[in-house]
Amino acid sequence: MKYAVLGMLIERRGYGYDLANRLQRRLGPGFRAAFGTVYVALDQLAKEQLVAEAKRVQVGRQVKVYYEATPAGVERFAAWMRESLSREPLRGELYLKLAVAQGAHLALLRNELERMERDCLREIAAQATLEQLDGGAAEIRWDTAVRWLADAAVIERLHGDLRWIRMAVRTIASIDDDGNVPRAALLQAAALASAA
């Protein structure tokens, strides 16, 4: 969360409540940007001198403290965007990076997503040894059934991750020079992923 807040400040300065709202609009309802988490992130970023106070504005009894990214903050953000991603959990850090990525960072994310796609395919191939239930004994021991369910859950999650990763890669690939994605490209990415 900390570096997503930093990315929002690189785009333009802001204060805690404003940043939480901007980030929540980017992430949508599937990912909650808690206000308290944003304030904690701001404190950490300030202590690390990645952001600095830009101005204070008195609004009634409240004081809005506006922050902006420091040059060290811009460098650290760029380093964070270059860091490798993990699919566990897929939505965590990846969603945050997608929310604040622009320009060259999108190409980095696309490369990471393509790597994740290859990893998914390798893991799916490795799970191909899943015990088949057709044929064989009429009854299966409970411990065997539990193992089968666990393996099936892994395979289903991998296929779901793979579909979403392919949607994300296609969406990033369709961004135009102005930073827009054609609606038709989104619909096509969704259709291809659901057909997979």
mmCIF file of C-alpha atoms in Angstrom:
data_model
loop_
_atom_site.group_PDB
_atom_site.id
_atom_site.type_symbol
_atom_site.label_atom_id
_atom_site.label_comp_id
_atom_site.label_asym_id
_atom_site.label_seq_id
_atom_site.Cartn_x
_atom_site.Cartn_y
_atom_site.Cartn_z
ATOM 1 C CA MET A 1 0.000 0.000 0.000
ATOM 2 C CA LYS A 2 2.844 2.347 0.897
ATOM 3 C CA TYR A 3 4.242 2.507 -2.631
ATOM 4 C CA ALA A 4 0.815 2.826 -4.227
ATOM 5 C CA VAL A 5 0.290 5.935 -2.065
ATOM 6 C CA LEU A 6 3.709 7.145 -3.199
ATOM 7 C CA GLY A 7 2.671 6.601 -6.824
ATOM 8 C CA MET A 8 -0.447 8.696 -6.297
ATOM 9 C CA LEU A 9 1.743 11.484 -4.882
ATOM 10 C CA ILE A 10 4.057 11.294 -7.885
ATOM 11 C CA GLU A 11 1.028 11.965 -10.083
ATOM 12 C CA ARG A 12 0.032 14.973 -7.982
ATOM 13 C CA ARG A 13 0.261 16.108 -4.390
ATOM 14 C CA GLY A 14 -2.492 15.255 -1.976
ATOM 15 C CA TYR A 15 -3.559 14.743 1.635
ATOM 16 C CA GLY A 16 -4.615 11.536 3.405
ATOM 17 C CA TYR A 17 -8.358 11.536 2.765
ATOM 18 C CA ASP A 18 -7.867 12.658 -0.834
ATOM 19 C CA LEU A 19 -5.279 9.933 -1.476
ATOM 20 C CA ALA A 20 -7.471 7.204 0.004
ATOM 21 C CA ASN A 21 -10.395 8.277 -2.197
ATOM 22 C CA ARG A 22 -8.268 8.504 -5.348
ATOM 23 C CA LEU A 23 -6.767 5.092 -4.721
ATOM 24 C CA GLN A 24 -10.163 3.553 -3.944
ATOM 25 C CA ARG A 25 -11.585 4.923 -7.216
ATOM 26 C CA ARG A 26 -8.687 3.318 -9.104
ATOM 27 C CA LEU A 27 -8.926 -0.034 -7.358
ATOM 28 C CA GLY A 28 -12.707 -0.376 -7.348
ATOM 29 C CA PRO A 29 -14.884 -2.207 -4.833
ATOM 30 C CA GLY A 30 -12.915 -5.459 -5.000
ATOM 31 C CA PHE A 31 -9.977 -3.942 -3.129
ATOM 32 C CA ARG A 32 -10.444 -1.822 -0.041
ATOM 33 C CA ALA A 33 -8.085 1.127 0.508
ATOM 34 C CA ALA A 34 -8.690 1.791 4.205
ATOM 35 C CA PHE A 35 -8.183 5.399 5.226
ATOM 36 C CA GLY A 36 -6.128 4.400 8.269
ATOM 37 C CA THR A 37 -3.772 2.383 6.079
ATOM 38 C CA VAL A 38 -3.178 5.408 3.866
ATOM 39 C CA TYR A 39 -2.291 7.579 6.872
ATOM 40 C CA VAL A 40 0.105 4.908 8.171
ATOM 41 C CA ALA A 41 1.687 4.726 4.703
ATOM 42 C CA LEU A 42 2.101 8.518 4.647
ATOM 43 C CA ASP A 43 3.821 8.436 8.046
ATOM 44 C CA GLN A 44 6.191 5.682 6.888
ATOM 45 C CA LEU A 45 6.946 7.471 3.629
ATOM 46 C CA ALA A 46 7.659 10.724 5.477
ATOM 47 C CA LYS A 47 9.992 8.969 7.953
ATOM 48 C CA GLU A 48 11.855 7.417 5.044
ATOM 49 C CA GLN A 49 12.006 10.874 3.381
ATOM 50 C CA LEU A 50 10.233 9.568 0.292
ATOM 51 C CA VAL A 51 7.534 12.246 0.670
ATOM 52 C CA ALA A 52 7.611 15.709 2.178
ATOM 53 C CA GLU A 53 4.998 18.109 3.432
ATOM 54 C CA ALA A 54 4.114 20.486 0.597
ATOM 55 C CA LYS A 55 1.644 22.752 2.391
ATOM 56 C CA ARG A 56 -0.925 22.964 5.169
ATOM 57 C CA VAL A 57 -4.444 24.258 4.601
ATOM 58 C CA GLN A 58 -6.756 25.219 7.453
ATOM 59 C CA VAL A 59 -10.346 24.102 6.779
ATOM 60 C CA GLY A 60 -12.514 24.974 9.750
ATOM 61 C CA ARG A 61 -10.909 23.247 12.705
ATOM 62 C CA GLN A 62 -9.103 20.730 10.541
ATOM 63 C CA VAL A 63 -5.700 21.108 8.957
ATOM 64 C CA LYS A 64 -5.127 19.327 5.663
ATOM 65 C CA VAL A 65 -1.490 18.408 5.244
ATOM 66 C CA TYR A 66 -0.592 18.067 1.573
ATOM 67 C CA TYR A 67 2.334 15.820 0.668
ATOM 68 C CA GLU A 68 4.427 15.465 -2.453
ATOM 69 C CA ALA A 69 6.997 12.895 -3.538
ATOM 70 C CA THR A 70 10.672 13.709 -3.053
ATOM 71 C CA PRO A 71 13.290 12.840 -5.700
ATOM 72 C CA ALA A 72 14.262 9.866 -3.501
ATOM 73 C CA GLY A 73 10.573 8.888 -3.484
ATOM 74 C CA VAL A 74 10.407 8.954 -7.280
ATOM 75 C CA GLU A 75 13.495 6.709 -7.447
ATOM 76 C CA ARG A 76 12.130 4.278 -4.832
ATOM 77 C CA PHE A 77 8.777 4.096 -6.634
ATOM 78 C CA ALA A 78 10.534 3.243 -9.907
ATOM 79 C CA ALA A 79 12.515 0.520 -8.090
ATOM 80 C CA TRP A 80 9.284 -0.885 -6.599
ATOM 81 C CA MET A 81 7.683 -1.017 -10.039
ATOM 82 C CA ARG A 82 10.680 -3.048 -11.279
ATOM 83 C CA GLU A 83 10.458 -5.584 -8.413
ATOM 84 C CA SER A 84 9.291 -9.060 -9.312
ATOM 85 C CA LEU A 85 5.734 -10.007 -8.416
ATOM 86 C CA SER A 86 4.284 -13.051 -6.760
ATOM 87 C CA ARG A 87 0.876 -14.521 -7.545
ATOM 88 C CA GLU A 88 0.278 -15.056 -3.817
ATOM 89 C CA PRO A 89 -2.085 -13.354 -3.407
ATOM 90 C CA LEU A 90 -2.562 -12.360 -7.027
ATOM 91 C CA ARG A 91 -4.683 -9.336 -6.236
ATOM 92 C CA GLY A 92 -2.428 -7.791 -3.586
ATOM 93 C CA GLU A 93 0.637 -5.954 -4.782
ATOM 94 C CA LEU A 94 -0.132 -6.517 -8.452
ATOM 95 C CA TYR A 95 -3.421 -4.597 -8.217
ATOM 96 C CA LEU A 96 -1.659 -1.759 -6.452
ATOM 97 C CA LYS A 97 0.990 -1.594 -9.162
ATOM 98 C CA LEU A 98 -1.645 -1.671 -11.907
ATOM 99 C CA ALA A 99 -3.502 1.180 -10.204
ATOM 100 C CA VAL A 100 -0.518 3.523 -10.288
ATOM 101 C CA ALA A 101 1.408 2.330 -13.367
ATOM 102 C CA GLN A 102 1.926 4.606 -16.337
ATOM 103 C CA GLY A 103 4.213 4.726 -19.357
ATOM 104 C CA ALA A 104 7.293 2.528 -19.109
ATOM 105 C CA HIS A 105 6.000 0.932 -15.901
ATOM 106 C CA LEU A 106 3.193 -0.664 -17.908
ATOM 107 C CA ALA A 107 5.741 -2.451 -20.088
ATOM 108 C CA LEU A 108 7.447 -3.762 -16.938
ATOM 109 C CA LEU A 109 4.122 -5.017 -15.612
ATOM 110 C CA ARG A 110 3.291 -6.658 -18.917
ATOM 111 C CA ASN A 111 6.633 -8.504 -18.816
ATOM 112 C CA GLU A 112 5.923 -9.600 -15.242
ATOM 113 C CA LEU A 113 2.434 -10.777 -16.177
ATOM 114 C CA GLU A 114 3.815 -12.746 -19.116
ATOM 115 C CA ARG A 115 6.314 -14.388 -16.737
ATOM 116 C CA MET A 116 3.455 -15.185 -14.358
ATOM 117 C CA GLU A 117 1.501 -16.702 -17.259
ATOM 118 C CA ARG A 118 4.433 -19.014 -18.041
ATOM 119 C CA ASP A 119 4.693 -19.922 -14.336
ATOM 120 C CA CYS A 120 0.967 -20.761 -14.247
ATOM 121 C CA LEU A 121 1.260 -22.962 -17.302
ATOM 122 C CA ARG A 122 4.238 -24.805 -15.750
ATOM 123 C CA GLU A 123 2.322 -25.333 -12.498
ATOM 124 C CA ILE A 124 -0.755 -26.567 -14.372
ATOM 125 C CA ALA A 125 1.418 -29.039 -16.289
ATOM 126 C CA ALA A 126 2.975 -30.205 -13.026
ATOM 127 C CA GLN A 127 -0.513 -30.782 -11.579
ATOM 128 C CA ALA A 128 -1.513 -32.902 -14.599
ATOM 129 C CA THR A 129 -0.858 -35.965 -12.485
ATOM 130 C CA LEU A 130 -4.096 -35.299 -10.578
ATOM 131 C CA GLU A 131 -5.715 -38.648 -9.883
ATOM 132 C CA GLN A 132 -8.557 -39.289 -12.291
ATOM 133 C CA LEU A 133 -11.816 -40.478 -10.752
ATOM 134 C CA ASP A 134 -13.216 -42.266 -13.773
ATOM 135 C CA GLY A 135 -12.635 -46.023 -13.706
ATOM 136 C CA GLY A 136 -11.071 -47.827 -10.771
ATOM 137 C CA ALA A 137 -12.709 -48.728 -7.477
ATOM 138 C CA ALA A 138 -16.361 -47.924 -6.780
ATOM 139 C CA GLU A 139 -15.401 -46.316 -3.475
ATOM 140 C CA ILE A 140 -12.481 -44.093 -2.593
ATOM 141 C CA ARG A 141 -10.956 -43.685 0.840
ATOM 142 C CA TRP A 142 -11.687 -40.357 2.540
ATOM 143 C CA ASP A 143 -7.997 -39.367 2.771
ATOM 144 C CA THR A 144 -7.669 -39.943 -0.990
ATOM 145 C CA ALA A 145 -10.823 -37.890 -1.657
ATOM 146 C CA VAL A 146 -9.507 -35.028 0.485
ATOM 147 C CA ARG A 147 -6.214 -35.026 -1.409
ATOM 148 C CA TRP A 148 -8.107 -35.026 -4.698
ATOM 149 C CA LEU A 149 -10.193 -32.039 -3.538
ATOM 150 C CA ALA A 150 -7.062 -30.158 -2.456
ATOM 151 C CA ASP A 151 -5.368 -30.839 -5.790
ATOM 152 C CA ALA A 152 -8.522 -29.840 -7.667
ATOM 153 C CA ALA A 153 -8.633 -26.549 -5.729
ATOM 154 C CA VAL A 154 -5.045 -25.800 -6.747
ATOM 155 C CA ILE A 155 -5.796 -26.512 -10.395
ATOM 156 C CA GLU A 156 -8.968 -24.388 -10.371
ATOM 157 C CA ARG A 157 -7.081 -21.472 -8.765
ATOM 158 C CA LEU A 158 -4.300 -21.796 -11.340
ATOM 159 C CA HIS A 159 -6.789 -21.739 -14.217
ATOM 160 C CA GLY A 160 -8.525 -18.710 -12.699
ATOM 161 C CA ASP A 161 -5.190 -16.918 -12.256
ATOM 162 C CA LEU A 162 -4.239 -17.786 -15.822
ATOM 163 C CA ARG A 163 -7.495 -16.390 -17.229
ATOM 164 C CA TRP A 164 -7.093 -13.136 -15.286
ATOM 165 C CA ILE A 165 -3.403 -12.766 -16.202
ATOM 166 C CA ARG A 166 -4.251 -13.193 -19.890
ATOM 167 C CA MET A 167 -6.966 -10.550 -19.576
ATOM 168 C CA ALA A 168 -4.499 -8.153 -17.942
ATOM 169 C CA VAL A 169 -1.818 -8.755 -20.602
ATOM 170 C CA ARG A 170 -4.302 -8.144 -23.421
ATOM 171 C CA THR A 171 -5.613 -5.015 -21.722
ATOM 172 C CA ILE A 172 -2.151 -3.541 -21.205
ATOM 173 C CA ALA A 173 -1.283 -4.389 -24.817
ATOM 174 C CA SER A 174 -4.284 -2.381 -26.038
ATOM 175 C CA ILE A 175 -3.428 0.898 -24.255
ATOM 176 C CA ASP A 176 -3.080 3.701 -26.771
ATOM 177 C CA ASP A 177 -0.595 6.604 -26.701
ATOM 178 C CA ASP A 178 -3.004 8.736 -24.655
ATOM 179 C CA GLY A 179 -3.278 6.089 -21.933
ATOM 180 C CA ASN A 180 -6.766 4.946 -22.949
ATOM 181 C CA VAL A 181 -8.044 1.412 -23.505
ATOM 182 C CA PRO A 182 -10.700 0.906 -26.176
ATOM 183 C CA ARG A 183 -13.894 -0.566 -24.712
ATOM 184 C CA ALA A 184 -13.883 -3.174 -27.501
ATOM 185 C CA ALA A 185 -10.420 -4.337 -26.370
ATOM 186 C CA LEU A 186 -11.686 -4.855 -22.807
ATOM 187 C CA LEU A 187 -14.690 -6.809 -24.058
ATOM 188 C CA GLN A 188 -12.465 -8.924 -26.296
ATOM 189 C CA ALA A 189 -10.038 -9.633 -23.414
ATOM 190 C CA ALA A 190 -12.944 -10.702 -21.196
ATOM 191 C CA ALA A 191 -14.431 -12.908 -23.925
ATOM 192 C CA LEU A 192 -11.121 -14.607 -24.676
ATOM 193 C CA ALA A 193 -10.452 -15.229 -20.992
ATOM 194 C CA SER A 194 -13.883 -16.732 -20.373
ATOM 195 C CA ALA A 195 -13.505 -18.972 -23.447
ATOM 196 C CA ALA A 196 -10.161 -20.326 -22.181
#
